[in-house]
Coordinates of C-alpha atoms and ligand atoms in Angstrom, one line a residue:
X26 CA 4.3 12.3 22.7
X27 CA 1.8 14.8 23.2
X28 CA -1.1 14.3 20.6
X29 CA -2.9 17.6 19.8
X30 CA -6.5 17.6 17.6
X31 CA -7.0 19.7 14.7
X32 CA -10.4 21.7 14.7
X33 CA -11.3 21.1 11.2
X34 CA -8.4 20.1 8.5
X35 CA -8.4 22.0 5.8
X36 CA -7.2 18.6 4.1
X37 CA -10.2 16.2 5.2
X38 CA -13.4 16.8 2.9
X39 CA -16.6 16.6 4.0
X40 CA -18.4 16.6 7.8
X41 CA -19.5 13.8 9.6
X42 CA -22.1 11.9 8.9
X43 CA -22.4 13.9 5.3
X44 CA -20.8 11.1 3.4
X45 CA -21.4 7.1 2.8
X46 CA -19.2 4.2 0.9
X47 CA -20.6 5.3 -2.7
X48 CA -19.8 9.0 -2.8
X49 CA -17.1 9.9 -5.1
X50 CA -13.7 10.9 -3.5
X51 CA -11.8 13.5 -5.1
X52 CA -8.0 13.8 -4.6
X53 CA -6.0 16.0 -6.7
X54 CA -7.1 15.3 -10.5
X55 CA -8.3 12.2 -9.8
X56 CA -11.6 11.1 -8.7
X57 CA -13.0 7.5 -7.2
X58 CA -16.5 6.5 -7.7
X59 CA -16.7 5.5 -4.7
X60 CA -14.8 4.8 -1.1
X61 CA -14.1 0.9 -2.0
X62 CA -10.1 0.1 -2.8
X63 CA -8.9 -3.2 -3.6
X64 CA -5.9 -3.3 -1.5
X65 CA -2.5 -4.0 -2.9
X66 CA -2.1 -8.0 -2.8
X67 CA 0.9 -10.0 -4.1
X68 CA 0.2 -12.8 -6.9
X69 CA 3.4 -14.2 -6.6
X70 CA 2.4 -14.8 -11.1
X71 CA 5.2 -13.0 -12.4
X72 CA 7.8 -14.1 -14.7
X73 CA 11.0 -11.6 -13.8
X74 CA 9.2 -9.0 -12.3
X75 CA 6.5 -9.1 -15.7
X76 CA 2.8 -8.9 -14.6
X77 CA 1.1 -11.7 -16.9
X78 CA -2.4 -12.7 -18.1
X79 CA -3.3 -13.8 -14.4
X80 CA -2.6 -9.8 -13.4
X81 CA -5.0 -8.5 -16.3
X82 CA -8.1 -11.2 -15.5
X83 CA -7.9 -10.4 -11.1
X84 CA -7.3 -6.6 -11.7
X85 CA -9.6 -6.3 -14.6
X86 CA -12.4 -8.5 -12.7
X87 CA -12.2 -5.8 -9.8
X88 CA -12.5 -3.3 -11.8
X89 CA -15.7 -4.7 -13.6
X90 CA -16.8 -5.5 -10.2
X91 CA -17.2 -2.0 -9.7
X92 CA -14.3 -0.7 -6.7
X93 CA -13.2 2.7 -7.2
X94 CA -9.5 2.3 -6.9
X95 CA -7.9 -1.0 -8.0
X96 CA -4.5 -1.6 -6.3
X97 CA -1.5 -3.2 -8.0
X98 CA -0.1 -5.5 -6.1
X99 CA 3.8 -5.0 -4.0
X100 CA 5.7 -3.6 -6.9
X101 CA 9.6 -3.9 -6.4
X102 CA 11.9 -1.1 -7.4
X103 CA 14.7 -3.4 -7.7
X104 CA 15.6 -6.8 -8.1
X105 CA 16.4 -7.6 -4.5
X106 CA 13.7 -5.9 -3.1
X107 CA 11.1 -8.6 -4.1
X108 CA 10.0 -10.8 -1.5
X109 CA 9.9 -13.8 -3.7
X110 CA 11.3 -14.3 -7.3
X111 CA 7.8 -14.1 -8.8
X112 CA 7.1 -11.0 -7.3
X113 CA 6.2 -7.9 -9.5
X114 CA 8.3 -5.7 -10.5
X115 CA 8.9 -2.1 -12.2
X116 CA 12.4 -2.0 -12.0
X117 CA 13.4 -2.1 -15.6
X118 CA 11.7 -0.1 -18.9
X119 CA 10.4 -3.6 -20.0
X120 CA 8.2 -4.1 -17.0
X121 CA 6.0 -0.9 -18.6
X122 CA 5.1 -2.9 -21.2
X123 CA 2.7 -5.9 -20.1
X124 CA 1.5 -3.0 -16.9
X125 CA 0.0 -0.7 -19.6
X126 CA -2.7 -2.6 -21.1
X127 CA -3.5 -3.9 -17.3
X128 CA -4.1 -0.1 -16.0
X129 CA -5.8 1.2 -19.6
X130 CA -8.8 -1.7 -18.9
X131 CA -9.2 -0.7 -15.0
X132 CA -9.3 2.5 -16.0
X133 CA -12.0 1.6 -19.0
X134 CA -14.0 0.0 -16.5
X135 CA -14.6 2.8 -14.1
X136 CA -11.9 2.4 -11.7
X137 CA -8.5 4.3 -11.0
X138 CA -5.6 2.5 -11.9
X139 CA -3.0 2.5 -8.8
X140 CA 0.4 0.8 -7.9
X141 CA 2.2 -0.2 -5.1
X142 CA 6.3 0.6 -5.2
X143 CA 7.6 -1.7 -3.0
X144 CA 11.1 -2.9 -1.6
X145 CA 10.5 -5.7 0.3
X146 CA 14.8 -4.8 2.1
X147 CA 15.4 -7.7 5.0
X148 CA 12.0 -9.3 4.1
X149 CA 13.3 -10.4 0.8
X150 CA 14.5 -13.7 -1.2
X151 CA 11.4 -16.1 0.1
X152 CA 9.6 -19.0 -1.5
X153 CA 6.0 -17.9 -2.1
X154 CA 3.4 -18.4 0.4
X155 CA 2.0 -21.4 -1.2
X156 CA 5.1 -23.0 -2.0
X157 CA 5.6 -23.1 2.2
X158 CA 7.2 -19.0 2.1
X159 CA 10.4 -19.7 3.5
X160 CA 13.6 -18.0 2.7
X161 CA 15.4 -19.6 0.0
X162 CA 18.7 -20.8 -0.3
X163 CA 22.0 -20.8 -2.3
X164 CA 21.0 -23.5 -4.3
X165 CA 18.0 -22.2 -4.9
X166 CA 18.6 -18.6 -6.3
X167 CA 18.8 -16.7 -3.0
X168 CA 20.0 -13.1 -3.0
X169 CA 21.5 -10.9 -0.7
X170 CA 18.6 -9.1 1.2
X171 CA 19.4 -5.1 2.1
X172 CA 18.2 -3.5 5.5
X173 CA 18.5 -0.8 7.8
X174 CA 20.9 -2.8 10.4
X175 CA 22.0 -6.3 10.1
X176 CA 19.7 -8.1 12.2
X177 CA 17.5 -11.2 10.3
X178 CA 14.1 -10.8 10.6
X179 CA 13.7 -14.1 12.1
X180 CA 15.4 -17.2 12.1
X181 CA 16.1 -18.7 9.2
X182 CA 16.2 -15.0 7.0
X183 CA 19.3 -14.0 5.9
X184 CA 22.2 -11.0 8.0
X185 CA 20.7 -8.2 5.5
X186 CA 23.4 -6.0 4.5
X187 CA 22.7 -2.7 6.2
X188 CA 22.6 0.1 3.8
X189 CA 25.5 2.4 3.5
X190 CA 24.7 6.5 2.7
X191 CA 25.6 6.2 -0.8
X192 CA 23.3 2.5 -1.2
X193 CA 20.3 4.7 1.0
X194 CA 20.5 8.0 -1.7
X195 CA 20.3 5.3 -4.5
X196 CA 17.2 3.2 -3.4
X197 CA 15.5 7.0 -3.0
X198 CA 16.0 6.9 -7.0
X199 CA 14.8 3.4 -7.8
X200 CA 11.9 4.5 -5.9
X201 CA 11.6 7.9 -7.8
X202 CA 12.2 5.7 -11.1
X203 CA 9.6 3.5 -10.3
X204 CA 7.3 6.2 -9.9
X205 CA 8.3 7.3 -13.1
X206 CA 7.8 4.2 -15.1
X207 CA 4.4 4.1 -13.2
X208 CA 3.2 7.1 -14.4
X209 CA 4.5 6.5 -18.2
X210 CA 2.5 2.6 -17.6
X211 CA -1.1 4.8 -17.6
X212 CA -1.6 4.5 -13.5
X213 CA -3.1 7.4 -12.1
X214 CA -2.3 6.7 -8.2
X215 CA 1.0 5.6 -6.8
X216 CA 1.4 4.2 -3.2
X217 CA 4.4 3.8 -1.4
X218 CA 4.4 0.5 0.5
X219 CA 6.2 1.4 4.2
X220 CA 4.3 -1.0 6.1
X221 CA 4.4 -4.9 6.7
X222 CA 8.5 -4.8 7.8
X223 CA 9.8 -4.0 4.5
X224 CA 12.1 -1.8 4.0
X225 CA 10.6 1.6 4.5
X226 CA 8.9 0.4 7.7
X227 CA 12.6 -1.2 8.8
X228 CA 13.8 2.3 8.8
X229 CA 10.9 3.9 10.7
X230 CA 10.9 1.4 13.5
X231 CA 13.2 1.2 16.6
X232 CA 12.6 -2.7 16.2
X233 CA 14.7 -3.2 13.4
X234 CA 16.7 0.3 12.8
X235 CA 19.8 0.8 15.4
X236 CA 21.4 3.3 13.0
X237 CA 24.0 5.6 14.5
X238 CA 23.9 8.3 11.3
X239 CA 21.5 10.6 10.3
X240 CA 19.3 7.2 9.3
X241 CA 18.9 5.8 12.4
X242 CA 18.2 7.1 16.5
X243 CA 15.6 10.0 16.6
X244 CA 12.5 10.2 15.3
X245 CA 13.3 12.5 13.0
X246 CA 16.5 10.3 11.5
X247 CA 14.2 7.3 11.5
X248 CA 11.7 8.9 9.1
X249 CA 14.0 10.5 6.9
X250 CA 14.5 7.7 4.2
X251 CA 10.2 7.6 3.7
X252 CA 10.2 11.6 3.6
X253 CA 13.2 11.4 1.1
X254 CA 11.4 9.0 -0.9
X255 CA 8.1 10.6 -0.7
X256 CA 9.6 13.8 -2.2
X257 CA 11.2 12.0 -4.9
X258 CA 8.1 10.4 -5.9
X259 CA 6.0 13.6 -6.1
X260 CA 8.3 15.6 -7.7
X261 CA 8.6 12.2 -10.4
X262 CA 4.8 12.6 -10.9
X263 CA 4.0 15.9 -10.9
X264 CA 1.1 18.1 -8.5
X265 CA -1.6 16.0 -10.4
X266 CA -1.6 12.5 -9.1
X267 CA -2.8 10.9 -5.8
X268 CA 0.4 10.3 -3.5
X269 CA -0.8 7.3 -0.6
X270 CA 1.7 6.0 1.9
X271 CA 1.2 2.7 3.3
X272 CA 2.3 2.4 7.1
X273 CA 2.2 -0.2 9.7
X274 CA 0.7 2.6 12.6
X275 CA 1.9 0.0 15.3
X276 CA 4.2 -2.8 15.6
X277 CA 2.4 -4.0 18.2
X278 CA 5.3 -4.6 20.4
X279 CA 6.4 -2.3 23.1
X280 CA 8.9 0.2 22.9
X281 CA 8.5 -0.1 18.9
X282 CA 6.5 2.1 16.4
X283 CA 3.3 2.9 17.3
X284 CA 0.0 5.7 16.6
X285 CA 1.8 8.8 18.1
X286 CA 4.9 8.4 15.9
X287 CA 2.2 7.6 12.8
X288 CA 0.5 11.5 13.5
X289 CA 3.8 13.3 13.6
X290 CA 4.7 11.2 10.3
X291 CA 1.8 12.3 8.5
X292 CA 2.2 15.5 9.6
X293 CA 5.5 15.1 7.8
X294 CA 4.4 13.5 4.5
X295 CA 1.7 15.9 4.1
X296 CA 4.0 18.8 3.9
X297 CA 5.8 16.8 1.5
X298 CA 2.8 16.4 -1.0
X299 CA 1.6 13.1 0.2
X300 CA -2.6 13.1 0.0
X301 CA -3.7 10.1 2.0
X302 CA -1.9 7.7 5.2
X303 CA -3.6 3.8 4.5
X304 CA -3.4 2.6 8.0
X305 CA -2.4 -1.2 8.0
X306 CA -0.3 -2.1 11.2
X307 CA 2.2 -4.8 12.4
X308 CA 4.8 -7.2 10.1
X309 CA 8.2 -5.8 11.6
X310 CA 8.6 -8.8 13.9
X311 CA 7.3 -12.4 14.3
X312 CA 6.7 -12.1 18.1
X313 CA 4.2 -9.2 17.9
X314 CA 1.1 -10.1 19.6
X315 CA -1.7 -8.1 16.9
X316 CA -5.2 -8.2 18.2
X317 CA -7.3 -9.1 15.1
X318 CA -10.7 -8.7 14.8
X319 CA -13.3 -6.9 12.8
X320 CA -12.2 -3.6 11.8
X321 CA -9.2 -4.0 14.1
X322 CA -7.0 -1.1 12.0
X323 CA -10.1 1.3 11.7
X324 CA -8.9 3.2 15.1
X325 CA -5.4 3.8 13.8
X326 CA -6.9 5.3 10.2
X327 CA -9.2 7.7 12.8
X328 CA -6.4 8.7 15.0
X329 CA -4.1 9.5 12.1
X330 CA -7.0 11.4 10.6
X331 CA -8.0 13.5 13.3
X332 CA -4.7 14.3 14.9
X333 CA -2.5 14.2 11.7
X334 CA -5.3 16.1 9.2
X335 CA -4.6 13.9 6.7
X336 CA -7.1 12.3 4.4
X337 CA -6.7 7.9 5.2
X338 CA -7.8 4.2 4.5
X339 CA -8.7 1.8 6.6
X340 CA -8.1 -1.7 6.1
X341 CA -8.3 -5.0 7.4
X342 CA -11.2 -6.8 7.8
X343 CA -13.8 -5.3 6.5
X344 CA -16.1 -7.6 5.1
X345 CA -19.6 -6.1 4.9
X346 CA -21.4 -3.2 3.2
X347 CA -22.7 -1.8 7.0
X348 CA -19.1 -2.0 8.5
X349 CA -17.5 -0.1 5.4
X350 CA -20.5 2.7 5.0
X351 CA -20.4 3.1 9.0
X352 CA -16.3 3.4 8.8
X353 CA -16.9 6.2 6.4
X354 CA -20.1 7.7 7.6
X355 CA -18.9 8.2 11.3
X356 CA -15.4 10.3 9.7
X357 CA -12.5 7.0 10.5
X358 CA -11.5 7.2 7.0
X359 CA -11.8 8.6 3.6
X360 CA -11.4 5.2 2.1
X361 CA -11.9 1.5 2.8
X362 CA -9.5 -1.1 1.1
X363 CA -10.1 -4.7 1.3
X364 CA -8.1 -7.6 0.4
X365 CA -9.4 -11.3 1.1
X366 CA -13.1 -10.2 0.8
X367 CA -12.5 -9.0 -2.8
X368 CA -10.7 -12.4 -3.6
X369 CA -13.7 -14.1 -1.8
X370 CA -16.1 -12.0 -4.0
X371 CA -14.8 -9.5 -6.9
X372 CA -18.1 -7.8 -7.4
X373 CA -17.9 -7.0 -3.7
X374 CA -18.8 -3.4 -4.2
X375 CA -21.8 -4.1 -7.1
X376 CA -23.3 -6.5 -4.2
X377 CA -22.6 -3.6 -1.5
X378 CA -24.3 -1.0 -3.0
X379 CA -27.5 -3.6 -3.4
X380 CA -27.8 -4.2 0.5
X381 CA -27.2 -0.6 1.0
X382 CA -29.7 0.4 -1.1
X383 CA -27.4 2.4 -3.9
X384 CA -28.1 2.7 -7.6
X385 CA -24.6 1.8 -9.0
X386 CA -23.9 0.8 -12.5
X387 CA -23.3 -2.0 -13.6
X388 CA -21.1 -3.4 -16.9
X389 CA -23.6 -3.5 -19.8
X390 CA -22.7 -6.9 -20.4
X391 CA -24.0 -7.6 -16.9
X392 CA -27.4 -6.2 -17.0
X393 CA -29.2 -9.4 -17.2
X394 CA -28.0 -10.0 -13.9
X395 CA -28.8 -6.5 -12.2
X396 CA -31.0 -7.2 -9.0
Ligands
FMN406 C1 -2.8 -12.6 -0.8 C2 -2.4 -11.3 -0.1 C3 -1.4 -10.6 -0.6 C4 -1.1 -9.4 0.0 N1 -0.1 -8.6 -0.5 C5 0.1 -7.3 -0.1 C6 0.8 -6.3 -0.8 O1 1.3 -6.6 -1.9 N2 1.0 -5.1 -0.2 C7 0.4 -4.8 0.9 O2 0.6 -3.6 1.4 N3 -0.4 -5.6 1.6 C8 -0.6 -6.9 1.1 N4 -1.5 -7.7 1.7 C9 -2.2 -7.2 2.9 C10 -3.6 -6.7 2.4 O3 -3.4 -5.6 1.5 C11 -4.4 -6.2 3.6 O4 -3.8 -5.1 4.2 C12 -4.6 -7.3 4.6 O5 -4.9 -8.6 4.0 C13 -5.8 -7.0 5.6 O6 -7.0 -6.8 4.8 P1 -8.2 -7.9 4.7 O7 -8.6 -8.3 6.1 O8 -9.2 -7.2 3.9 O9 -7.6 -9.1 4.0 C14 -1.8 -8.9 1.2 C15 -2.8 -9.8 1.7 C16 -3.2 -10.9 1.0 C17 -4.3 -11.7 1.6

């Protein structure tokens, strides 16, 4: 597929070179204090779907830690759409509840208050990571995963059902209810998680999706449950709020989804009010061959930005203050998101902004301890 360069998008602020990791980022109403995002990362700490105490003291300690945009975790929109059963989830009114004091301190503290809606479709029903992450059984609670086509997504996962029309048309409205609740919880940002080999990403990929409708084939039928769900979203929270999309750019396997298929998609979700493409990549199948390394994902956040004109994150390791202000310095992204460095360290950015020589502040309470 032919990959054509925009001049200048109108979309991407800023030239090269004019920016570094501590300027603020505006999108829509909302504005970051800086370029650092705590990437979405499941807990596995909920009680039915409920974030708890644990949710309030890691979000709320990355918040004081001084990131601009702290990320709810995987979010699910339903029930079966969590990858384990302590998963979060937003599927029901009472999940606003304990999620509305979480976002009000984040936001207190200086930082935007996002969500990830998830649906974690074939991927679902697993013990959590730590309790050895396989997919449950009968006996112990399993559910009936959902998926574009009903092939496991290795062995031992559940035949997901495959989605019929009618089931597609209604996970687009547990999204756009999801988004809903979000909003009405006090987030400012909403994500839509289509990476990893969840659901979303099971539809856009070859890999897993051998659809013979309108959902499954072409390109264009392929994409068409993420665009459907990525209008529903924005029209749920109005021209005001931050719209990301999370993608996997490649599957790392040939003949699957990879970074020319990513442009044309942006293309697509930025006609349909999205604001910003986080570029992870892989999780669709176990035998993809991903070559890790430092910075690995940045190319696929450049390539989307360049070619797509579409503001984007980067994310995957990205561990030190140098690599994140050159990733944004040099144009690759509008944003850097990290995950096990801020579990490693939550006042990641605070200790950033010392080694690159930025006056940031600090939490008053903290001022003692100000280099
Ligand atoms: C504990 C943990 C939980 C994660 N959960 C999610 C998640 O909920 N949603 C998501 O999109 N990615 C999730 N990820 C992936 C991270 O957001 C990130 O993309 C990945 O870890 C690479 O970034 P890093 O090298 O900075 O860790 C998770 C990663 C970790 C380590």
């Amino acid at each position: 597929m032919a990959r054509e360069t925009l001049e200048k998008p109108e979309t991407v602020q800023g030239e090269k070179g004019e920016l570094g990791l501590f300027s603020p980022l505006a999108i829509r109403d909302v504005r970051l204090r800086n370029r650092i995002g705590v990437s979405p990362m499941c807990q596995y700490s909920s009680v039915y779907g409920m974030a708890t105490d644990w949710h309030m003291v890691h979000l709320g300690s990355r918040a004081v830690g001084g990131a601009g945009l702290v990320m709810v975790e995987a979010t699910a929109v339903e029930a079966r759409g969590r990858i384990s059963p302590q998963d979060m989830g937003i599927w029901e009114e009472k999940h606003i509840q304990p999620l509305r004091p979480i976002a009000e301190f984040i936001e207190e503290h200086g930082a935007v208050p996002g969500i990830q809606l998830a649906h974690a479709g074939r991927k679902a029903c697993t013990h959590r990571p730590w309790e050895g992450g396989k997919p449950l059984t009968r006996d112990e609670g399993a559910w009936q995963p959902v998926g574009a086509s009903p092939i496991p997504f290795a062995e031992g996962y559940q035949v997901p059902h495959q989605l019929s029309i009618d089931e597609i048309s209604a996970i687009v409205e547990r999204f756009a209810e999801a988004a809903q609740r979000a909003v009405r919880a006090g987030f400012r940002l909403v994500e839509v998680h289509s990476a990893h080999g969840y659901l979303l990403h099971s539809f856009l990929s070859p890999v897993s999706n051998k659809r013979e409708d309108e959902y499954g084939g072409s390109l264009e039928n392929r994409m068409r449950l993420l665009l459907e769900v990525t209008a529903a979203v924005r029209a749920e929270i109005g021209e005001k709020m931050p719209l990301l999309v999370r993608i996997s750019a490649s599957d790392w396997i040939d003949g699957g989804w990879d970074l020319d298929q990513s442009v044309v998609l942006a293309r697509e979700l930025a006609k349909r009010g999205v604001d910003l493409v986080d570029c992870s990549s892989g999780g669709v199948a176990p035998e993809a061959k991903v070559e890790v390394g430092p910075g690995y994902q940045v190319p696929f956040a450049d390539g989307v930005r360049r070619d797509a004109g579409i503001k984007t994150a980067a994310v995957g390791m990205i561990t030190s203050p140098q690599q994140a202000d050159e990733i944004i310095r040099s144009g690759k992204a509008d944003l850097v998101l990290l995950a096990r460095e801020m579990l490693r360290d939550p006042y990641w950015p605070l200790h950033a902004a010392a080694v690159l020589g930025q006056e940031v502040e600090w939490p008053p309470q903290y001022h003692r301890a100000r280099p």
